[in-house]
Coordinates of C-alpha atoms in Angstrom, one line a residue:
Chain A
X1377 CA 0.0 0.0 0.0
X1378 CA 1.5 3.5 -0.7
X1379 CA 0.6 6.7 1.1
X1380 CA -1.3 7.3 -2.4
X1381 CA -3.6 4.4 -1.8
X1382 CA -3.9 5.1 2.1
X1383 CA -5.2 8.9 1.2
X1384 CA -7.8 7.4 -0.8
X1385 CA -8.9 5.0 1.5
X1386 CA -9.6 7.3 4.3
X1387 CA -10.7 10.3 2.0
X1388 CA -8.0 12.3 3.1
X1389 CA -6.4 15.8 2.3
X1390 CA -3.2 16.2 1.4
X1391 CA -1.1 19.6 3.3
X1392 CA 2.4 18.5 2.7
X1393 CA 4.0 16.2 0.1
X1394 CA 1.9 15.8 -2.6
X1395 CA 5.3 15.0 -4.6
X1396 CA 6.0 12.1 -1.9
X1397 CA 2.8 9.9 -2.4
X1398 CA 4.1 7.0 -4.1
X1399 CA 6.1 6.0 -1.1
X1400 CA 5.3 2.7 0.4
X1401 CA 3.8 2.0 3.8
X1402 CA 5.9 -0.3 6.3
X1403 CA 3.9 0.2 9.3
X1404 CA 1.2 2.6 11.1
X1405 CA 0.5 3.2 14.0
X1406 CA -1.9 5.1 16.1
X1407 CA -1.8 7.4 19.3
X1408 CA -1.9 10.4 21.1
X1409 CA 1.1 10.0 23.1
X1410 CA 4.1 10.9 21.8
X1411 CA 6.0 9.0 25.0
X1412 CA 3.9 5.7 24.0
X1413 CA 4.9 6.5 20.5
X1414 CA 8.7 7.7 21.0
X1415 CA 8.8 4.4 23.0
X1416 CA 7.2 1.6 20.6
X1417 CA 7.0 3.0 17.2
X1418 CA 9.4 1.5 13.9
X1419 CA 11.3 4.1 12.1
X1420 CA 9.6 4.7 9.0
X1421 CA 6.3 4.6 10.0
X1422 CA 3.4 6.3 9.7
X1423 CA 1.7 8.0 12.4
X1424 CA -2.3 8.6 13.3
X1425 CA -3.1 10.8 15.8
X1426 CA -5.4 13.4 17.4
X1427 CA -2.6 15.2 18.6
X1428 CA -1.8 18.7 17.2
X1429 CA 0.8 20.5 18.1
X1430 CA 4.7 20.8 17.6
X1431 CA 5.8 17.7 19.7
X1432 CA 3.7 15.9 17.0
X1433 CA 6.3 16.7 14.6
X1434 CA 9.5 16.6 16.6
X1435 CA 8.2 12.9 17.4
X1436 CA 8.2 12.5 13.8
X1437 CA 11.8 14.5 13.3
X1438 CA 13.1 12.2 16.0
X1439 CA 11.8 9.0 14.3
X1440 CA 11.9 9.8 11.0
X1441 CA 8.3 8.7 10.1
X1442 CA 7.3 8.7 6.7
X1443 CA 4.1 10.7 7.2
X1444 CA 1.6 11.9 9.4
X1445 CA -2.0 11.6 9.6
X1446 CA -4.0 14.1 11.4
X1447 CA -7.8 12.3 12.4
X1448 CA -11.0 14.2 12.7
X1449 CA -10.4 16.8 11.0
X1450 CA -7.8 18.5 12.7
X1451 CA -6.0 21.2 11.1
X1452 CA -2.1 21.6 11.6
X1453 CA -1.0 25.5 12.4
X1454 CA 1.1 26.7 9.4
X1455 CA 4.3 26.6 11.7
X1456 CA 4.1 22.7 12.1
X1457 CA 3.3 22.4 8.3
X1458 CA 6.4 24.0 7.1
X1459 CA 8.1 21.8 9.8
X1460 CA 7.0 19.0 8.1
X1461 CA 7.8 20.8 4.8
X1462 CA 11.5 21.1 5.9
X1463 CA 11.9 17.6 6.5
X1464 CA 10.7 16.1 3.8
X1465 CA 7.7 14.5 5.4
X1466 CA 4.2 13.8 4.5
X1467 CA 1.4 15.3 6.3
X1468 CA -2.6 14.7 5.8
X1469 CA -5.8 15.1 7.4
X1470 CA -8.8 12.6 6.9
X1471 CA -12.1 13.7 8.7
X1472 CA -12.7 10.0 10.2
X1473 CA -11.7 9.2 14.3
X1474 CA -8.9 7.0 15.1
X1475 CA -10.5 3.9 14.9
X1476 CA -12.8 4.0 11.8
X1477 CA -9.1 5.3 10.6
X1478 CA -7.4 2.4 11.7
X1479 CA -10.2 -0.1 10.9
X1480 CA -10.0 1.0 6.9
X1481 CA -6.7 0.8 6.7
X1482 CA -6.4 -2.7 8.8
X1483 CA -8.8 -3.5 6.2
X1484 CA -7.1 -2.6 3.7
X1485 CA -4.0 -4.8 4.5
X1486 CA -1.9 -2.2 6.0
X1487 CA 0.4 -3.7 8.8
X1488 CA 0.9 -2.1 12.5
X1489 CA 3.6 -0.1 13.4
X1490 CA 4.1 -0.6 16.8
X1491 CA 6.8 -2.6 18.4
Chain B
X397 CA 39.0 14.8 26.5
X398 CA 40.9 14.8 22.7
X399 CA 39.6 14.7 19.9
X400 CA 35.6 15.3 21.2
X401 CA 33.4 17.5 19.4
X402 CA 31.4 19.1 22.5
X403 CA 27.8 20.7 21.4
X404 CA 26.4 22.8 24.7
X405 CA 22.3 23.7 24.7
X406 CA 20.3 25.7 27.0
X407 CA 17.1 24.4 27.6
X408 CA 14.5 26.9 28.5
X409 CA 12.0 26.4 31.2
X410 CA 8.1 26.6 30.4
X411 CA 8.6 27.0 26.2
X412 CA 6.6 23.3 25.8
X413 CA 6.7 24.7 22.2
X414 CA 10.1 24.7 21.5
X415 CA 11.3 21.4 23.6
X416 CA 12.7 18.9 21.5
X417 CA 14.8 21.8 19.2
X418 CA 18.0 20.9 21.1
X419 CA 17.5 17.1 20.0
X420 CA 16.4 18.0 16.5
X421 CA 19.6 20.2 16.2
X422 CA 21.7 17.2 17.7
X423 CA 20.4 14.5 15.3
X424 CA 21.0 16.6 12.3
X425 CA 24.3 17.7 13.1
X426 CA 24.8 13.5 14.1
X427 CA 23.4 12.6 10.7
X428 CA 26.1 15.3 8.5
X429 CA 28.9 13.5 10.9
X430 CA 27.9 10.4 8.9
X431 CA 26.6 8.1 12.5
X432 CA 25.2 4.9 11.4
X433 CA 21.4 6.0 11.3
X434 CA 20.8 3.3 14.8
X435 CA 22.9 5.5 16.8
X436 CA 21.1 8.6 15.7
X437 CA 17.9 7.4 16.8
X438 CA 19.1 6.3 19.8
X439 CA 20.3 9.4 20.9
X440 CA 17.5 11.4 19.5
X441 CA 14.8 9.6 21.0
X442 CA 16.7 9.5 24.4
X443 CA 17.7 13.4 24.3
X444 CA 14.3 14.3 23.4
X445 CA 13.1 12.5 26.3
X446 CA 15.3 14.2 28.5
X447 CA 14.6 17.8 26.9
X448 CA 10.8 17.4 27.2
X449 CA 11.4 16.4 31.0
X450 CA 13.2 19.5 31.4
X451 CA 10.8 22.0 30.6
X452 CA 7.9 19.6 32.0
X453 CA 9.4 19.3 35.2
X454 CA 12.8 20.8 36.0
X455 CA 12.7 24.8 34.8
X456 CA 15.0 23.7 32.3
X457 CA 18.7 23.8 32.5
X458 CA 21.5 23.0 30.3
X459 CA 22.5 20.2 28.0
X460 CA 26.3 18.6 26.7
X461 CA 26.5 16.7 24.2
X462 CA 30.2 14.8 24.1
X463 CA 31.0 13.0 20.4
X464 CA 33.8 10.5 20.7
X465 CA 35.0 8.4 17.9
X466 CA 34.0 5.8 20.7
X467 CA 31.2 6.6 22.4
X468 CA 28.1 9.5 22.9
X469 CA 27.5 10.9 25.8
X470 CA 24.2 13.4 26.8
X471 CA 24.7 15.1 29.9
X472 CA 21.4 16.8 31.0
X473 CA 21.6 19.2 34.1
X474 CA 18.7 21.2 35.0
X475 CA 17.9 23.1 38.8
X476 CA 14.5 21.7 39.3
X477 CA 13.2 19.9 42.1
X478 CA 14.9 16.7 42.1
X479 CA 13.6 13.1 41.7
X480 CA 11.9 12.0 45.4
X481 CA 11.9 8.2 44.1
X482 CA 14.1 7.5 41.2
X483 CA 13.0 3.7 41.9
X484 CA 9.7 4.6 41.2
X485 CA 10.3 7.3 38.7
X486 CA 12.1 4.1 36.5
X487 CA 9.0 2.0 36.2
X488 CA 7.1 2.1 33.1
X489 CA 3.5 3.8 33.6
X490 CA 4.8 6.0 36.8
X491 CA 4.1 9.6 36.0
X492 CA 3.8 12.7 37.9
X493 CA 3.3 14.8 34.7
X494 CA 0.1 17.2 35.3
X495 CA -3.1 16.2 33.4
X496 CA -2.3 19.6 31.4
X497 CA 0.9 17.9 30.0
X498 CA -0.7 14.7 29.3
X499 CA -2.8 16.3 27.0
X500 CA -0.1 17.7 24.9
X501 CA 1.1 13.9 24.2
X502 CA 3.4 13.1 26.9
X503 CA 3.3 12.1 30.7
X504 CA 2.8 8.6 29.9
X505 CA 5.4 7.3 32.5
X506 CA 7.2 6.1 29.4
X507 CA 10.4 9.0 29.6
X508 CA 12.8 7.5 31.4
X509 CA 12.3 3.5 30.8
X510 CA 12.7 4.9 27.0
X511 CA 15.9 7.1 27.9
X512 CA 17.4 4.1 29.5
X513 CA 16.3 1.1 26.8
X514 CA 17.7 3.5 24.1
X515 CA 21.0 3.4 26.0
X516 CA 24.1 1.5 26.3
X517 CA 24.1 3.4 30.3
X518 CA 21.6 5.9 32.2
X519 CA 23.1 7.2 35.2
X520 CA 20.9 9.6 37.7
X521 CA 22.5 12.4 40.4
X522 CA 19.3 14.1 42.2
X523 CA 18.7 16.0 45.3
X524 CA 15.5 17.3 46.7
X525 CA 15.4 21.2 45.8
X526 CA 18.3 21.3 44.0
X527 CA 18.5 19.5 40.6
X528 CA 18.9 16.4 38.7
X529 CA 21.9 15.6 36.2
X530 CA 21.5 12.5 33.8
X531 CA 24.0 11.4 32.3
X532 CA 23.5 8.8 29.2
X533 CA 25.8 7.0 27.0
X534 CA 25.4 5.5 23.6
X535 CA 28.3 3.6 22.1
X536 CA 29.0 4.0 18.6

């Protein structure tokens, strides 16, 4: 599955990396706590959360996740979007909750991303 | 110590904002210096860990970073309260992070079981009302 395919599945909007699509998924995994996440997740993965604010994408920096996934709709200020911009990272927003999220993708075929 | 590179951070007490910009910088700066991508992480996950608990809970303080052609080593000093029960303060799920933390994403009790499985050592000096100093090392 590639972040293409995922954004389709969950009807998502693309903020940052529309160039980066075509990247295949390893993993995903979903939380709101950054510590649970810093603490189980594989490197490359991607991230759902309900979580917005900067640590989101530090957690990301730190792990070098592939992409992030913003659930229910929520927005990411311009300052963590042009974080995300400056590391080469994926960010989206799909307007399901975490687990109709994770329940289409798990679907889908997509694999977990936690340890 | 010869030849160490020696990167020195202030961390700044109450910005939750800006915590995790000393790590970011570190890891970059680790990454140009060509370090096998499993000891970046390593030390990035475990300094960022640290920094976050230093403006959660310590009014910030200072961080060294020491680059060895042997070894990394994170010293994190801060002048906050101290640790009452380091036992305690080791065991996953053990937080005394406010609710108001927990809802920006940390406060999990997972800090500093994560600082010390991310490390080849995790070594704690704390006293009541006057600071804590961690020092961690990750072998390259």
């Amino acid at each position: 599955m590639t972040l293409r395919d995922a954004a389709k599945i969950i009807e998502a909007e693309i903020l940052v990396g529309e160039d980066l699509l075509d990247q295949e998924i390893g993993s995903i995994c979903g939380s709101d706590m950054m510590s649970e996440v810093l603490a189980f997740t594989n490197e490359h993965s991607v991230l759902l959360t309900g979580l917005c604010n900067t640590q989101v994408m530090r957690t990301a920096d730190m792990l070098d996740l592939e992409c992030l996934i913003f659930i229910r709709g929520k927005q990411p200020t311009p300052e963590m979007l042009q974080m995300a911009e400056d590391d080469g990272r994926v960010v989206m927003k799909t307007r399901f909750g975490m687990f109709s999220t994770c329940g289409k993708l798990y679907q889908a075929g997509a694999g977990s991303g936690c340890m | 110590m010869e030849d160490a590179i020696v990167l020195k951070y202030q961390v700044i007490d109450g910005e939750f904002q800006r915590a995790g910009e000393v790590s970011s910088d570190v890891k970059h700066k680790l990454k140009q210096m060509g370090v096998p991508a499993n000891i970046v992480r390593k030390v990035a996950i475990a300094m960022y860990e640290g920094e976050v608990n230093m403006v959660i809970h310590a009014n910030g303080g200072e961080i060294t970073v020491e680059i060895t052609p042997e070894q990394i080593k994170m010293i994190l000093a801060d002048v906050g309260p101290g640790i009452p029960d380091v036992e305690k303060a080791m065991t996953a799920g053990f937080s005394t992070a406010s609710d108001a933390t927990r809802n920006l994403g940390f406060g999990a009790g997972m800090g500093l079981p994560n600082m010390k499985k991310n490390t080849d050592s995790l070594d704690i000096e704390t006293l009541l009302g006057e600071g804590t100093t961690i020092t961690m090392i990750v072998k390259l």
